[in-house]
PDB file of C-alpha atoms in Angstrom:
ATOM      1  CA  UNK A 100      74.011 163.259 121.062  1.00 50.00           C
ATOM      2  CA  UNK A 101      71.383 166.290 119.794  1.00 68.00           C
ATOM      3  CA  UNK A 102      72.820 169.099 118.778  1.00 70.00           C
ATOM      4  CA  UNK A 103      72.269 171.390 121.831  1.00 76.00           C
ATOM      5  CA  UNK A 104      69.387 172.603 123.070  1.00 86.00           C
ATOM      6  CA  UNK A 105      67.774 170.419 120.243  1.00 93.00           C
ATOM      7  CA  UNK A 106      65.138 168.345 122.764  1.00 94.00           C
ATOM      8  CA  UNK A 107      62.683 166.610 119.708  1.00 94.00           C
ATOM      9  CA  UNK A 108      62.671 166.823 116.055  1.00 96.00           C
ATOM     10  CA  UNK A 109      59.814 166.085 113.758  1.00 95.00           C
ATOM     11  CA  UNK A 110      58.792 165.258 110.524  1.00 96.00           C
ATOM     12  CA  UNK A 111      55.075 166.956 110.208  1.00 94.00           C
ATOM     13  CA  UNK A 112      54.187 168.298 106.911  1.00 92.00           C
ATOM     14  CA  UNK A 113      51.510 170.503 108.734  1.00 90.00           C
ATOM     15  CA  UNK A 114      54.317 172.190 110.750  1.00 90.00           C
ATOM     16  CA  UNK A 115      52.650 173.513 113.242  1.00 86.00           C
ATOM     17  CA  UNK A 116      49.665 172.733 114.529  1.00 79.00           C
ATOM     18  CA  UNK A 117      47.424 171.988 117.505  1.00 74.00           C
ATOM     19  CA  UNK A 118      49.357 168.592 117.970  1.00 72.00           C
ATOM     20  CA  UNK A 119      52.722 169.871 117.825  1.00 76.00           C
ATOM     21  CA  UNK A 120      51.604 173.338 119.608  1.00 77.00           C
ATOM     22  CA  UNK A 121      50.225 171.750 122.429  1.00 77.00           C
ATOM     23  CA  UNK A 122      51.121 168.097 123.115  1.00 82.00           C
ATOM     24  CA  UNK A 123      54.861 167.755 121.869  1.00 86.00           C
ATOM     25  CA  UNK A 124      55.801 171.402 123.255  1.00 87.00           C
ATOM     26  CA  UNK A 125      54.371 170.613 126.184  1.00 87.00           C
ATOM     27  CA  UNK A 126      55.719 166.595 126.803  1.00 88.00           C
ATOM     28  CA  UNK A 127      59.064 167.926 126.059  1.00 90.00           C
ATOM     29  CA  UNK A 128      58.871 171.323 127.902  1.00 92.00           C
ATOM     30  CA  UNK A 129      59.838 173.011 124.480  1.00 93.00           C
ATOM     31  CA  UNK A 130      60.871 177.027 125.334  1.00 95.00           C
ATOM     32  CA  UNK A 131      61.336 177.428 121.244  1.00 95.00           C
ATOM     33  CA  UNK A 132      59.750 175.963 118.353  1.00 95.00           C
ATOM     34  CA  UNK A 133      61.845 176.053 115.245  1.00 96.00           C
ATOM     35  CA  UNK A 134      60.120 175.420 111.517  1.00 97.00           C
ATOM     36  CA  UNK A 135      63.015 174.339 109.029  1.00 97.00           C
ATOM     37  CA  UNK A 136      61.848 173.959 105.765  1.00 97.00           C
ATOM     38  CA  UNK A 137      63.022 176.256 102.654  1.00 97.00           C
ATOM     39  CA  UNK A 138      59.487 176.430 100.872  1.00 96.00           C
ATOM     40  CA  UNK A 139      57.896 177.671 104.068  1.00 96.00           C
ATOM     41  CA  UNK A 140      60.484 179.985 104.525  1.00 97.00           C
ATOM     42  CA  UNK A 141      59.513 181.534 100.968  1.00 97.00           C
ATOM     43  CA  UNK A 142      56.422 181.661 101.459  1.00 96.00           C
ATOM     44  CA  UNK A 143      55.097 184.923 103.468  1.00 96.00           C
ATOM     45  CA  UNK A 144      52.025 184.421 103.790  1.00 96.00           C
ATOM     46  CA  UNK A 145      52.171 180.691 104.752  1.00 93.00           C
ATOM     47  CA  UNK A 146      54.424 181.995 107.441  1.00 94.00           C
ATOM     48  CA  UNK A 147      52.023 184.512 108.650  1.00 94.00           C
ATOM     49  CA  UNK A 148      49.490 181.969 109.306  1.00 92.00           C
ATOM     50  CA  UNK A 149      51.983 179.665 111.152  1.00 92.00           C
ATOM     51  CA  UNK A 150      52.875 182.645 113.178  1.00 92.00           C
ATOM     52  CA  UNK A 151      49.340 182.727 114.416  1.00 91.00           C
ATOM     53  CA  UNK A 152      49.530 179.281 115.761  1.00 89.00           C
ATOM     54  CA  UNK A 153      52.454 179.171 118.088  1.00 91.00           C
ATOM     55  CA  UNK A 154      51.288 179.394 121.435  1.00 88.00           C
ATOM     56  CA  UNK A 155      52.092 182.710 123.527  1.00 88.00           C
ATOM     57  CA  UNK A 156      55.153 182.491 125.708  1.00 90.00           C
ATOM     58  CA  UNK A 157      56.877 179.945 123.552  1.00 92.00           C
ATOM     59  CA  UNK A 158      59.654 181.252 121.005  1.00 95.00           C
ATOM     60  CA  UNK A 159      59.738 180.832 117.441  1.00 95.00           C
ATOM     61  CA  UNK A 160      62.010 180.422 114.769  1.00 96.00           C
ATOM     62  CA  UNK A 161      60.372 180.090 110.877  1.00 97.00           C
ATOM     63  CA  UNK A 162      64.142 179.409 109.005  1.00 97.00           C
ATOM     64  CA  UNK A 163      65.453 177.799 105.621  1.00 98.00           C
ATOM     65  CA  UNK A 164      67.079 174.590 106.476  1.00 98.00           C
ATOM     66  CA  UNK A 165      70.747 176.477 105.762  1.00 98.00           C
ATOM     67  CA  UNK A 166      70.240 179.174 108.617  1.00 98.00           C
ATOM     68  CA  UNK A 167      68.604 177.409 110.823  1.00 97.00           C
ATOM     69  CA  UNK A 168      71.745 174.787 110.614  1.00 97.00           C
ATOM     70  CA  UNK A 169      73.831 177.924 111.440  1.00 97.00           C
ATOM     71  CA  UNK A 170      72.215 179.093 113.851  1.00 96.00           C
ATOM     72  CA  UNK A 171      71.788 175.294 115.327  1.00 96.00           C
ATOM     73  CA  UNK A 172      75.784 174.438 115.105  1.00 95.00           C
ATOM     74  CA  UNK A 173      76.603 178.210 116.246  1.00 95.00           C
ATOM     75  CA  UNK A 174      74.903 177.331 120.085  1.00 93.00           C
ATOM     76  CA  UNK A 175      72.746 180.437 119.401  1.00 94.00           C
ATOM     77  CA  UNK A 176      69.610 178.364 120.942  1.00 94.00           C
ATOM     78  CA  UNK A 177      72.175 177.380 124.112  1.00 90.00           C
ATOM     79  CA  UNK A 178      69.920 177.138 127.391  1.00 93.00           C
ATOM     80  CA  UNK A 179      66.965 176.545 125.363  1.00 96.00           C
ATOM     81  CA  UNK A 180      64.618 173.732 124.784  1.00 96.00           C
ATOM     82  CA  UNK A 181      64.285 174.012 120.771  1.00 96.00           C
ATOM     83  CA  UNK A 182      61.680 171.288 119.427  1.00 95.00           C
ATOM     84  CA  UNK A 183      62.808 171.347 115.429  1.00 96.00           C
ATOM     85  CA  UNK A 184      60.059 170.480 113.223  1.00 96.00           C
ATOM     86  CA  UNK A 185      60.414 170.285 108.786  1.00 97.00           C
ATOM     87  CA  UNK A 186      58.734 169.118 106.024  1.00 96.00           C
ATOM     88  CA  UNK A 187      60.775 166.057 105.155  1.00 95.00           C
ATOM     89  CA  UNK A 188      63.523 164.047 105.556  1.00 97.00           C
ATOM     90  CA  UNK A 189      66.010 165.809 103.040  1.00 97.00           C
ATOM     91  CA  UNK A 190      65.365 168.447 105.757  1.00 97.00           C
ATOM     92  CA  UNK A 191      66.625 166.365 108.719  1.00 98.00           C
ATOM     93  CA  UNK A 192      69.901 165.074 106.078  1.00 98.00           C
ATOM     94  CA  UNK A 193      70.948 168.740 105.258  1.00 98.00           C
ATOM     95  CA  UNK A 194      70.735 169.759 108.597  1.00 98.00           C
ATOM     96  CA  UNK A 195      72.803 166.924 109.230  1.00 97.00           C
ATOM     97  CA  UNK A 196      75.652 167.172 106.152  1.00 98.00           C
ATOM     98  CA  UNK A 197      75.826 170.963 107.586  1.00 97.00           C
ATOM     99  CA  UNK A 198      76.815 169.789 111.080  1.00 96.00           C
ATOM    100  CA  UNK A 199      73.366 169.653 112.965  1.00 96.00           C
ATOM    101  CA  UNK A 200      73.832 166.547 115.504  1.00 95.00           C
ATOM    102  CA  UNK A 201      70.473 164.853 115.492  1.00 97.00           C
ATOM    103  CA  UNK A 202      69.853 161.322 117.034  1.00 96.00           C
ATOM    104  CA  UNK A 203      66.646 160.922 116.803  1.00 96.00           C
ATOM    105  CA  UNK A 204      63.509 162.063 114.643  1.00 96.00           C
ATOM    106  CA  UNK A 205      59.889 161.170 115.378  1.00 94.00           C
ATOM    107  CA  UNK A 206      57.923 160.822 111.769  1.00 94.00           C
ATOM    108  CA  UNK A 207      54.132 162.431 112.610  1.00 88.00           C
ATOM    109  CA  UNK A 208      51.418 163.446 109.665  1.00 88.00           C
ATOM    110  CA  UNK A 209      52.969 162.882 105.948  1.00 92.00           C
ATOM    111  CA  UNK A 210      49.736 163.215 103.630  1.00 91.00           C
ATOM    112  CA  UNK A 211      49.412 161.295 101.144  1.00 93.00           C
ATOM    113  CA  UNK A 212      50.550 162.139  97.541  1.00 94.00           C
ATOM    114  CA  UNK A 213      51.360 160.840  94.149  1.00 96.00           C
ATOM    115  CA  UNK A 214      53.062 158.164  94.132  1.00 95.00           C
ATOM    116  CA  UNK A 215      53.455 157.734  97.745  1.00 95.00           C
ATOM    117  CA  UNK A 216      53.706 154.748 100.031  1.00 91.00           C
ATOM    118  CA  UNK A 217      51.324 153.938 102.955  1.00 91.00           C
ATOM    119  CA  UNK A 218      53.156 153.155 105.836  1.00 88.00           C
ATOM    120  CA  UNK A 219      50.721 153.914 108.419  1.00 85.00           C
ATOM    121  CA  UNK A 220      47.603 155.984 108.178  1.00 85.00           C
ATOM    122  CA  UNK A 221      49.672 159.498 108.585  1.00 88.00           C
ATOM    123  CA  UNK A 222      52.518 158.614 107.087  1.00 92.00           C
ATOM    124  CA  UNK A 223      52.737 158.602 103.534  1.00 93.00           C
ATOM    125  CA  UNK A 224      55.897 158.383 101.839  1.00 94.00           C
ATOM    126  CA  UNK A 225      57.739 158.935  98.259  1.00 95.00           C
ATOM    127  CA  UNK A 226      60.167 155.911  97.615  1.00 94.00           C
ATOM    128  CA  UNK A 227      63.001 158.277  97.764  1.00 96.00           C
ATOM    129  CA  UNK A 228      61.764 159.497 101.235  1.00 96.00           C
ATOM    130  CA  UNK A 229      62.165 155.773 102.192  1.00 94.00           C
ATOM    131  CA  UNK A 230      65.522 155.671 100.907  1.00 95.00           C
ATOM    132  CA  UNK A 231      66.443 159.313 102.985  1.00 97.00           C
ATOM    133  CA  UNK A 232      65.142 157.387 106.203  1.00 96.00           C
ATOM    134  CA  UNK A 233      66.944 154.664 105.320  1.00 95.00           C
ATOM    135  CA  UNK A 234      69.817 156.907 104.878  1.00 97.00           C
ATOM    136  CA  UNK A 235      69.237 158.751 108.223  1.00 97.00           C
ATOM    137  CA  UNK A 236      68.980 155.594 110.390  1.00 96.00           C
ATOM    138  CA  UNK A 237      72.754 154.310 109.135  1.00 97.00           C
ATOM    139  CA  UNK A 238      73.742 157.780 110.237  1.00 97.00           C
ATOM    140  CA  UNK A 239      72.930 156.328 113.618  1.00 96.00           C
ATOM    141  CA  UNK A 240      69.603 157.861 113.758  1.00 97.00           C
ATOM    142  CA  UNK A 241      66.450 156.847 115.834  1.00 96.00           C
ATOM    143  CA  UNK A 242      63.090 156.917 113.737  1.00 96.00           C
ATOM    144  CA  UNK A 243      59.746 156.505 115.310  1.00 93.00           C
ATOM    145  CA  UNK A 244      56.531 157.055 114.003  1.00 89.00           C
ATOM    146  CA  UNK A 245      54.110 158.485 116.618  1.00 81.00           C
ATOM    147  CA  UNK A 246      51.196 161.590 116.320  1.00 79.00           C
ATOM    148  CA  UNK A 247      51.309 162.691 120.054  1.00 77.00           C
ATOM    149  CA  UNK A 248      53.189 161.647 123.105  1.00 79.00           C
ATOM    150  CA  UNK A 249      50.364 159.304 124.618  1.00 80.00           C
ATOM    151  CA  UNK A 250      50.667 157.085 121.875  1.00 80.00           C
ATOM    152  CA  UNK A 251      52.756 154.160 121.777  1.00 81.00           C
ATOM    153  CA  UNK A 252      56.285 154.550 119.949  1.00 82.00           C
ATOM    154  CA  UNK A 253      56.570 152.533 116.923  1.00 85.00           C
ATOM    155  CA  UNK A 254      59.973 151.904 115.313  1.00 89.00           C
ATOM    156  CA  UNK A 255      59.871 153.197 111.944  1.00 88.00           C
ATOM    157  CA  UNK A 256      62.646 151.069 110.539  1.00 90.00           C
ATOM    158  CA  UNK A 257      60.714 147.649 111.137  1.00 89.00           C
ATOM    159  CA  UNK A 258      58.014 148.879 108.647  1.00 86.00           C
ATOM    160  CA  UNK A 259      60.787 150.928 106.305  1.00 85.00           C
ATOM    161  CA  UNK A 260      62.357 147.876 105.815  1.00 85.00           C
ATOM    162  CA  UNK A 261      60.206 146.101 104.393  1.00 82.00           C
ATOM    163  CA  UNK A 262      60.479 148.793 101.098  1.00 76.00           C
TER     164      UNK A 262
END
């Protein structure tokens, strides 16, 4: 089970954006959207602009991956509908070796980058971000790679495995 009032998680290394905004807040009736990711968090002026895009009357939360897994295992988002978006998947395992109960993750737009793997068109990987998804799915956790809810789910481990 999701840590509470966890209702989607997401690897995106946009963030946030029109997709995420829009579709997946909507599809999952998100009331928060949570950015996790410790270079974002750094970065103030990179946060500004990913203030701008968060839709008005939805909450937001731009954390490092340690507070927001205190603030995740602490039930201070209780009674809300948090959709959890970072960078990459040693985002999702930290949150997970400090307690955050996640069960599934949905892998969206990874650019390509040096050295990276082409899994599917969006979703480029590093070898070692193979081996983290790897990692997460014998922690019992559901990958699928899919852009927007419309589209069909595809199960990330059938093409991970093949690495």
């Amino acid at each position: 089970m999701a840590s509470k009032g966890l209702v989607h998680v997401r690897i995106d290394d946009r963030l946030i954006h029109g997709q995420v905004a829009v579709y997946w807040c909507n599809a999952v009736g998100a009331t928060r959207i949570m950015l996790a990711n410790d270079a974002m968090y750094a970065n103030e002026v990179q946060k500004a602009a990913l203030r701008l895009a968060v839709p008005a009357g939805l909450k937001s939360s731009f954390l490092d991956v340690k507070t927001a897994a205190a603030n995740l295992t602490a039930g201070k988002y209780d009674g809300q509908k948090v959709i959890l978006v970072v960078r990459r998947p040693s985002d999702i395992l930290r949150l997970m070796d400090a307690g955050v109960e996640i069960d599934a993750v949905n892998v969206g737009n990874v650019p390509a980058r040096e050295g990276t793997v082409s899994l599917y068109k969006t979703i480029n990987l590093l070898p070692e971000e193979i081996e983290e998804l790897k990692e997460l799915n014998s922690r019992g956790v559901k990958l699928t790679g899919k852009m927007v809810p419309d589209n069909s789910e595809e199960d990330l481990m059938i093409t991970l495995n093949k690495f």
